Amino acid sequence: MMPVTSKDLVEAANAVVPRIDTAAAQEKIAQGALLLDIRDSTELERTGRAEGSHHIPRGMLEFRADPASPYHDPQLRPDRAVILHCASGGRAALAGKLLKDMGYAEVYNLGGFRDWKEGGGPVQEPVDPGM
């Protein structure tokens, strides 16, 4: 059997996690969907974040998404729509497939933070660290 590449994994994830744009995401958020930023904290500090987004770093997602885990995040519920984004869309695709594998019914990939901004999504600018 051939080893799987990261490209293979992202393609498989894109096949099961629909991609949506900012307008569709905002509509779903208005209906109660969770906008989930899975970038690292340093990325958020550097670039800011989508207004109203919830943050869970990609490395913690399995633990935060599992209701049986002591690290479970109550914002994540298998019956609540989840819209993921990262910096460019690759990690969001992989994370979306993971959530689907964990029983989350409605999962979407918004792509990257830039997609949100360019689509007119409101942004919280990064905090100025000062001098």
Short mmCIF file of N, CA and C in Angstrom, two decimals:
data_model
loop_
_atom_site.label_atom_id
_atom_site.label_comp_id
_atom_site.label_asym_id
_atom_site.label_seq_id
_atom_site.Cartn_x
_atom_site.Cartn_y
_atom_site.Cartn_z
N MET A 1 0.84 -1.19 0.00
CA MET A 1 0.00 0.00 0.00
C MET A 1 0.89 1.26 0.00
N MET A 2 0.52 2.22 -0.82
CA MET A 2 1.28 3.47 -0.91
C MET A 2 1.00 4.35 0.30
N PRO A 3 2.03 5.02 0.80
CA PRO A 3 1.79 5.96 1.90
C PRO A 3 0.91 7.11 1.42
N VAL A 4 0.13 7.64 2.33
CA VAL A 4 -0.76 8.76 2.04
C VAL A 4 0.02 10.06 2.22
N THR A 5 -0.18 11.01 1.32
CA THR A 5 0.48 12.32 1.43
C THR A 5 -0.48 13.34 2.05
N SER A 6 0.05 14.47 2.46
CA SER A 6 -0.80 15.53 3.00
C SER A 6 -1.78 16.00 1.92
N LYS A 7 -1.32 16.03 0.67
CA LYS A 7 -2.20 16.42 -0.45
C LYS A 7 -3.39 15.45 -0.56
N ASP A 8 -3.10 14.13 -0.43
CA ASP A 8 -4.17 13.12 -0.47
C ASP A 8 -5.18 13.38 0.66
N LEU A 9 -4.68 13.66 1.85
CA LEU A 9 -5.55 13.88 3.00
C LEU A 9 -6.44 15.10 2.80
N VAL A 10 -5.86 16.19 2.29
CA VAL A 10 -6.65 17.41 2.05
C VAL A 10 -7.70 17.16 0.96
N GLU A 11 -7.32 16.45 -0.10
CA GLU A 11 -8.29 16.14 -1.17
C GLU A 11 -9.45 15.31 -0.64
N ALA A 12 -9.15 14.31 0.19
CA ALA A 12 -10.20 13.48 0.79
C ALA A 12 -11.10 14.32 1.68
N ALA A 13 -10.51 15.24 2.43
CA ALA A 13 -11.29 16.11 3.31
C ALA A 13 -12.17 17.05 2.49
N ASN A 14 -11.61 17.62 1.43
CA ASN A 14 -12.40 18.53 0.59
C ASN A 14 -13.57 17.82 -0.07
N ALA A 15 -13.44 16.52 -0.26
CA ALA A 15 -14.52 15.75 -0.88
C ALA A 15 -15.72 15.59 0.05
N VAL A 16 -15.51 15.68 1.36
CA VAL A 16 -16.62 15.47 2.31
C VAL A 16 -17.02 16.72 3.10
N VAL A 17 -16.19 17.76 3.05
CA VAL A 17 -16.48 19.00 3.78
C VAL A 17 -16.75 20.10 2.78
N PRO A 18 -18.01 20.53 2.64
CA PRO A 18 -18.31 21.57 1.65
C PRO A 18 -17.63 22.90 1.98
N ARG A 19 -17.19 23.58 0.94
CA ARG A 19 -16.58 24.90 1.06
C ARG A 19 -17.69 25.94 0.93
N ILE A 20 -17.69 26.94 1.79
CA ILE A 20 -18.68 28.01 1.69
C ILE A 20 -17.98 29.37 1.73
N ASP A 21 -18.68 30.39 1.24
CA ASP A 21 -18.10 31.73 1.25
C ASP A 21 -18.56 32.51 2.49
N THR A 22 -18.04 33.71 2.64
CA THR A 22 -18.33 34.52 3.82
C THR A 22 -19.82 34.81 3.97
N ALA A 23 -20.50 35.14 2.88
CA ALA A 23 -21.93 35.46 2.96
C ALA A 23 -22.73 34.26 3.47
N ALA A 24 -22.44 33.08 2.93
CA ALA A 24 -23.15 31.87 3.38
C ALA A 24 -22.80 31.57 4.84
N ALA A 25 -21.54 31.79 5.20
CA ALA A 25 -21.11 31.56 6.58
C ALA A 25 -21.86 32.50 7.53
N GLN A 26 -21.95 33.77 7.16
CA GLN A 26 -22.63 34.75 8.02
C GLN A 26 -24.11 34.38 8.20
N GLU A 27 -24.73 33.87 7.15
CA GLU A 27 -26.12 33.44 7.22
C GLU A 27 -26.26 32.29 8.23
N LYS A 28 -25.36 31.32 8.14
CA LYS A 28 -25.40 30.17 9.04
C LYS A 28 -25.09 30.58 10.49
N ILE A 29 -24.16 31.52 10.66
CA ILE A 29 -23.82 32.01 12.00
C ILE A 29 -25.06 32.68 12.61
N ALA A 30 -25.79 33.45 11.80
CA ALA A 30 -27.01 34.09 12.28
C ALA A 30 -28.05 33.06 12.73
N GLN A 31 -27.96 31.85 12.17
CA GLN A 31 -28.89 30.77 12.54
C GLN A 31 -28.32 29.90 13.67
N GLY A 32 -27.18 30.30 14.23
CA GLY A 32 -26.63 29.58 15.38
C GLY A 32 -25.39 28.76 15.14
N ALA A 33 -24.84 28.78 13.92
CA ALA A 33 -23.61 28.02 13.65
C ALA A 33 -22.44 28.63 14.41
N LEU A 34 -21.46 27.79 14.71
CA LEU A 34 -20.24 28.22 15.38
C LEU A 34 -19.16 28.49 14.34
N LEU A 35 -18.59 29.69 14.36
CA LEU A 35 -17.44 30.00 13.50
C LEU A 35 -16.19 29.66 14.31
N LEU A 36 -15.44 28.67 13.84
CA LEU A 36 -14.32 28.14 14.61
C LEU A 36 -13.00 28.39 13.90
N ASP A 37 -12.14 29.15 14.56
CA ASP A 37 -10.80 29.47 14.08
C ASP A 37 -9.84 28.44 14.67
N ILE A 38 -9.16 27.66 13.82
CA ILE A 38 -8.28 26.62 14.34
C ILE A 38 -6.80 26.96 14.17
N ARG A 39 -6.50 28.23 13.90
CA ARG A 39 -5.10 28.63 13.80
C ARG A 39 -4.45 28.62 15.19
N ASP A 40 -3.13 28.72 15.21
CA ASP A 40 -2.41 28.81 16.47
C ASP A 40 -2.59 30.20 17.07
N SER A 41 -2.44 30.30 18.38
CA SER A 41 -2.60 31.58 19.08
C SER A 41 -1.70 32.67 18.52
N THR A 42 -0.47 32.31 18.15
CA THR A 42 0.45 33.31 17.60
C THR A 42 -0.08 33.90 16.30
N GLU A 43 -0.79 33.08 15.50
CA GLU A 43 -1.36 33.59 14.24
C GLU A 43 -2.46 34.61 14.54
N LEU A 44 -3.29 34.34 15.54
CA LEU A 44 -4.35 35.27 15.92
C LEU A 44 -3.76 36.57 16.43
N GLU A 45 -2.72 36.47 17.25
CA GLU A 45 -2.08 37.67 17.79
C GLU A 45 -1.51 38.53 16.68
N ARG A 46 -1.00 37.89 15.63
CA ARG A 46 -0.37 38.61 14.52
C ARG A 46 -1.39 39.23 13.56
N THR A 47 -2.48 38.53 13.30
CA THR A 47 -3.38 38.97 12.23
C THR A 47 -4.76 39.42 12.69
N GLY A 48 -5.10 39.18 13.94
CA GLY A 48 -6.46 39.45 14.38
C GLY A 48 -7.32 38.23 14.12
N ARG A 49 -8.65 38.40 14.31
CA ARG A 49 -9.55 37.27 14.16
C ARG A 49 -10.91 37.72 13.67
N ALA A 50 -11.66 36.78 13.16
CA ALA A 50 -13.03 37.08 12.73
C ALA A 50 -13.85 37.42 13.97
N GLU A 51 -14.60 38.50 13.88
CA GLU A 51 -15.42 38.94 15.01
C GLU A 51 -16.42 37.83 15.37
N GLY A 52 -16.48 37.52 16.65
CA GLY A 52 -17.42 36.50 17.11
C GLY A 52 -16.95 35.07 16.94
N SER A 53 -15.74 34.89 16.42
CA SER A 53 -15.25 33.52 16.21
C SER A 53 -14.81 32.90 17.54
N HIS A 54 -14.84 31.60 17.55
CA HIS A 54 -14.39 30.82 18.71
C HIS A 54 -13.03 30.25 18.31
N HIS A 55 -12.11 30.15 19.26
CA HIS A 55 -10.77 29.68 18.91
C HIS A 55 -10.43 28.37 19.61
N ILE A 56 -10.06 27.38 18.82
CA ILE A 56 -9.48 26.14 19.34
C ILE A 56 -8.34 25.78 18.40
N PRO A 57 -7.10 25.74 18.91
CA PRO A 57 -5.99 25.37 18.01
C PRO A 57 -6.20 23.96 17.45
N ARG A 58 -5.78 23.77 16.22
CA ARG A 58 -5.96 22.49 15.52
C ARG A 58 -5.47 21.31 16.36
N GLY A 59 -4.37 21.48 17.07
CA GLY A 59 -3.80 20.39 17.85
C GLY A 59 -4.66 19.92 19.02
N MET A 60 -5.63 20.74 19.43
CA MET A 60 -6.49 20.38 20.56
C MET A 60 -7.89 19.96 20.12
N LEU A 61 -8.17 20.00 18.84
CA LEU A 61 -9.54 19.84 18.37
C LEU A 61 -10.19 18.52 18.78
N GLU A 62 -9.48 17.41 18.64
CA GLU A 62 -10.06 16.11 18.99
C GLU A 62 -10.53 16.09 20.45
N PHE A 63 -9.73 16.67 21.33
CA PHE A 63 -10.05 16.67 22.76
C PHE A 63 -11.19 17.63 23.09
N ARG A 64 -11.20 18.79 22.43
CA ARG A 64 -12.25 19.77 22.67
C ARG A 64 -13.60 19.32 22.07
N ALA A 65 -13.55 18.53 21.00
CA ALA A 65 -14.77 18.13 20.29
C ALA A 65 -15.45 16.90 20.89
N ASP A 66 -14.74 16.16 21.71
CA ASP A 66 -15.27 14.91 22.26
C ASP A 66 -16.00 15.17 23.58
N PRO A 67 -17.33 14.98 23.60
CA PRO A 67 -18.09 15.23 24.84
C PRO A 67 -17.61 14.38 26.03
N ALA A 68 -16.96 13.25 25.76
CA ALA A 68 -16.48 12.39 26.84
C ALA A 68 -15.11 12.83 27.37
N SER A 69 -14.47 13.77 26.71
CA SER A 69 -13.14 14.23 27.12
C SER A 69 -13.24 15.24 28.25
N PRO A 70 -12.30 15.19 29.21
CA PRO A 70 -12.30 16.21 30.26
C PRO A 70 -11.99 17.60 29.70
N TYR A 71 -11.50 17.68 28.46
CA TYR A 71 -11.16 18.96 27.83
C TYR A 71 -12.26 19.44 26.89
N HIS A 72 -13.42 18.78 26.92
CA HIS A 72 -14.51 19.13 26.00
C HIS A 72 -14.89 20.60 26.10
N ASP A 73 -15.12 21.22 24.95
CA ASP A 73 -15.57 22.61 24.87
C ASP A 73 -17.06 22.59 24.59
N PRO A 74 -17.87 23.11 25.51
CA PRO A 74 -19.34 23.06 25.34
C PRO A 74 -19.85 23.82 24.11
N GLN A 75 -19.01 24.69 23.52
CA GLN A 75 -19.42 25.36 22.28
C GLN A 75 -19.55 24.35 21.14
N LEU A 76 -18.81 23.26 21.23
CA LEU A 76 -18.83 22.23 20.18
C LEU A 76 -19.85 21.16 20.53
N ARG A 77 -20.87 21.06 19.68
CA ARG A 77 -21.91 20.04 19.87
C ARG A 77 -22.17 19.39 18.52
N PRO A 78 -22.27 18.06 18.49
CA PRO A 78 -22.49 17.37 17.21
C PRO A 78 -23.74 17.82 16.46
N ASP A 79 -24.71 18.42 17.17
CA ASP A 79 -25.94 18.87 16.50
C ASP A 79 -25.90 20.35 16.11
N ARG A 80 -24.77 21.02 16.33
CA ARG A 80 -24.62 22.44 15.97
C ARG A 80 -23.72 22.54 14.74
N ALA A 81 -24.15 23.33 13.77
CA ALA A 81 -23.32 23.53 12.57
C ALA A 81 -22.00 24.20 12.97
N VAL A 82 -20.91 23.74 12.35
CA VAL A 82 -19.58 24.29 12.62
C VAL A 82 -18.97 24.75 11.30
N ILE A 83 -18.48 25.98 11.30
CA ILE A 83 -17.80 26.55 10.13
C ILE A 83 -16.36 26.78 10.54
N LEU A 84 -15.45 26.09 9.88
CA LEU A 84 -14.04 26.17 10.24
C LEU A 84 -13.27 27.08 9.31
N HIS A 85 -12.24 27.71 9.85
CA HIS A 85 -11.27 28.38 8.99
C HIS A 85 -9.91 28.33 9.66
N CYS A 86 -8.88 28.42 8.80
CA CYS A 86 -7.50 28.48 9.28
C CYS A 86 -6.86 29.67 8.58
N ALA A 87 -5.62 29.54 8.13
CA ALA A 87 -4.98 30.64 7.41
C ALA A 87 -5.27 30.56 5.92
N SER A 88 -5.29 29.35 5.36
CA SER A 88 -5.50 29.22 3.91
C SER A 88 -6.55 28.18 3.52
N GLY A 89 -6.99 27.34 4.45
CA GLY A 89 -8.05 26.38 4.14
C GLY A 89 -7.68 24.92 4.29
N GLY A 90 -6.39 24.59 4.26
CA GLY A 90 -5.96 23.20 4.35
C GLY A 90 -6.24 22.56 5.70
N ARG A 91 -5.83 23.25 6.77
CA ARG A 91 -6.09 22.72 8.11
C ARG A 91 -7.57 22.67 8.40
N ALA A 92 -8.33 23.66 7.89
CA ALA A 92 -9.78 23.67 8.11
C ALA A 92 -10.43 22.48 7.43
N ALA A 93 -9.96 22.11 6.24
CA ALA A 93 -10.51 20.94 5.54
C ALA A 93 -10.25 19.68 6.37
N LEU A 94 -9.01 19.51 6.81
CA LEU A 94 -8.65 18.33 7.61
C LEU A 94 -9.45 18.29 8.91
N ALA A 95 -9.58 19.43 9.56
CA ALA A 95 -10.33 19.51 10.82
C ALA A 95 -11.81 19.23 10.58
N GLY A 96 -12.32 19.68 9.45
CA GLY A 96 -13.73 19.43 9.13
C GLY A 96 -14.00 17.95 8.95
N LYS A 97 -13.10 17.27 8.25
CA LYS A 97 -13.27 15.82 8.07
C LYS A 97 -13.19 15.12 9.42
N LEU A 98 -12.29 15.55 10.26
CA LEU A 98 -12.16 14.98 11.59
C LEU A 98 -13.48 15.12 12.36
N LEU A 99 -14.07 16.32 12.34
CA LEU A 99 -15.33 16.52 13.06
C LEU A 99 -16.43 15.63 12.49
N LYS A 100 -16.48 15.49 11.17
CA LYS A 100 -17.47 14.60 10.56
C LYS A 100 -17.25 13.16 11.03
N ASP A 101 -15.98 12.74 11.07
CA ASP A 101 -15.65 11.40 11.55
C ASP A 101 -16.08 11.22 13.01
N MET A 102 -16.09 12.31 13.78
CA MET A 102 -16.47 12.27 15.19
C MET A 102 -17.98 12.43 15.39
N GLY A 103 -18.74 12.46 14.29
CA GLY A 103 -20.20 12.50 14.41
C GLY A 103 -20.85 13.86 14.29
N TYR A 104 -20.07 14.88 13.94
CA TYR A 104 -20.65 16.21 13.72
C TYR A 104 -21.36 16.19 12.37
N ALA A 105 -22.64 16.54 12.37
CA ALA A 105 -23.46 16.38 11.17
C ALA A 105 -23.22 17.46 10.12
N GLU A 106 -23.12 18.71 10.57
CA GLU A 106 -23.07 19.83 9.63
C GLU A 106 -21.78 20.61 9.82
N VAL A 107 -20.83 20.40 8.90
CA VAL A 107 -19.50 21.00 9.00
C VAL A 107 -19.15 21.64 7.67
N TYR A 108 -18.60 22.86 7.72
CA TYR A 108 -18.23 23.60 6.51
C TYR A 108 -16.82 24.14 6.62
N ASN A 109 -16.20 24.35 5.47
CA ASN A 109 -14.87 24.95 5.39
C ASN A 109 -15.00 26.33 4.75
N LEU A 110 -14.72 27.35 5.54
CA LEU A 110 -14.75 28.73 5.03
C LEU A 110 -13.45 29.04 4.28
N GLY A 111 -12.42 28.24 4.52
CA GLY A 111 -11.12 28.48 3.90
C GLY A 111 -10.21 29.18 4.87
N GLY A 112 -9.62 30.29 4.43
CA GLY A 112 -8.67 31.01 5.26
C GLY A 112 -9.23 32.29 5.84
N PHE A 113 -8.52 32.83 6.81
CA PHE A 113 -8.90 34.09 7.45
C PHE A 113 -9.03 35.18 6.39
N ARG A 114 -8.14 35.17 5.40
CA ARG A 114 -8.18 36.16 4.31
C ARG A 114 -9.51 36.08 3.55
N ASP A 115 -10.02 34.85 3.35
CA ASP A 115 -11.31 34.68 2.66
C ASP A 115 -12.42 35.40 3.43
N TRP A 116 -12.41 35.26 4.75
CA TRP A 116 -13.40 35.92 5.61
C TRP A 116 -13.30 37.44 5.45
N LYS A 117 -12.06 37.96 5.55
CA LYS A 117 -11.85 39.41 5.46
C LYS A 117 -12.24 39.95 4.08
N GLU A 118 -11.78 39.26 3.02
CA GLU A 118 -12.07 39.72 1.66
C GLU A 118 -13.54 39.61 1.34
N GLY A 119 -14.25 38.70 2.02
CA GLY A 119 -15.69 38.54 1.82
C GLY A 119 -16.50 39.54 2.61
N GLY A 120 -15.82 40.45 3.32
CA GLY A 120 -16.52 41.50 4.07
C GLY A 120 -16.88 41.10 5.49
N GLY A 121 -16.31 40.00 5.99
CA GLY A 121 -16.58 39.59 7.37
C GLY A 121 -15.92 40.54 8.35
N PRO A 122 -16.62 40.90 9.44
CA PRO A 122 -16.04 41.80 10.43
C PRO A 122 -14.86 41.16 11.15
N VAL A 123 -13.85 41.99 11.44
CA VAL A 123 -12.59 41.50 12.01
C VAL A 123 -12.24 42.26 13.28
N GLN A 124 -11.72 41.52 14.25
CA GLN A 124 -11.13 42.13 15.44
C GLN A 124 -9.64 42.23 15.12
N GLU A 125 -9.14 43.43 15.07
CA GLU A 125 -7.74 43.61 14.72
C GLU A 125 -6.85 43.08 15.85
N PRO A 126 -5.59 42.74 15.53
CA PRO A 126 -4.69 42.25 16.57
C PRO A 126 -4.45 43.32 17.62
N VAL A 127 -4.20 42.88 18.83
CA VAL A 127 -3.91 43.81 19.92
C VAL A 127 -2.49 44.33 19.72
N ASP A 128 -2.33 45.64 19.79
CA ASP A 128 -1.00 46.24 19.65
C ASP A 128 -0.19 45.88 20.90
N PRO A 129 0.93 45.17 20.72
CA PRO A 129 1.72 44.77 21.90
C PRO A 129 2.41 45.95 22.59
N GLY A 130 2.37 47.14 22.00
CA GLY A 130 3.01 48.31 22.62
C GLY A 130 4.50 48.33 22.34
N MET A 131 5.21 49.11 23.10
CA MET A 131 6.65 49.28 22.86
C MET A 131 7.44 48.14 23.46
#
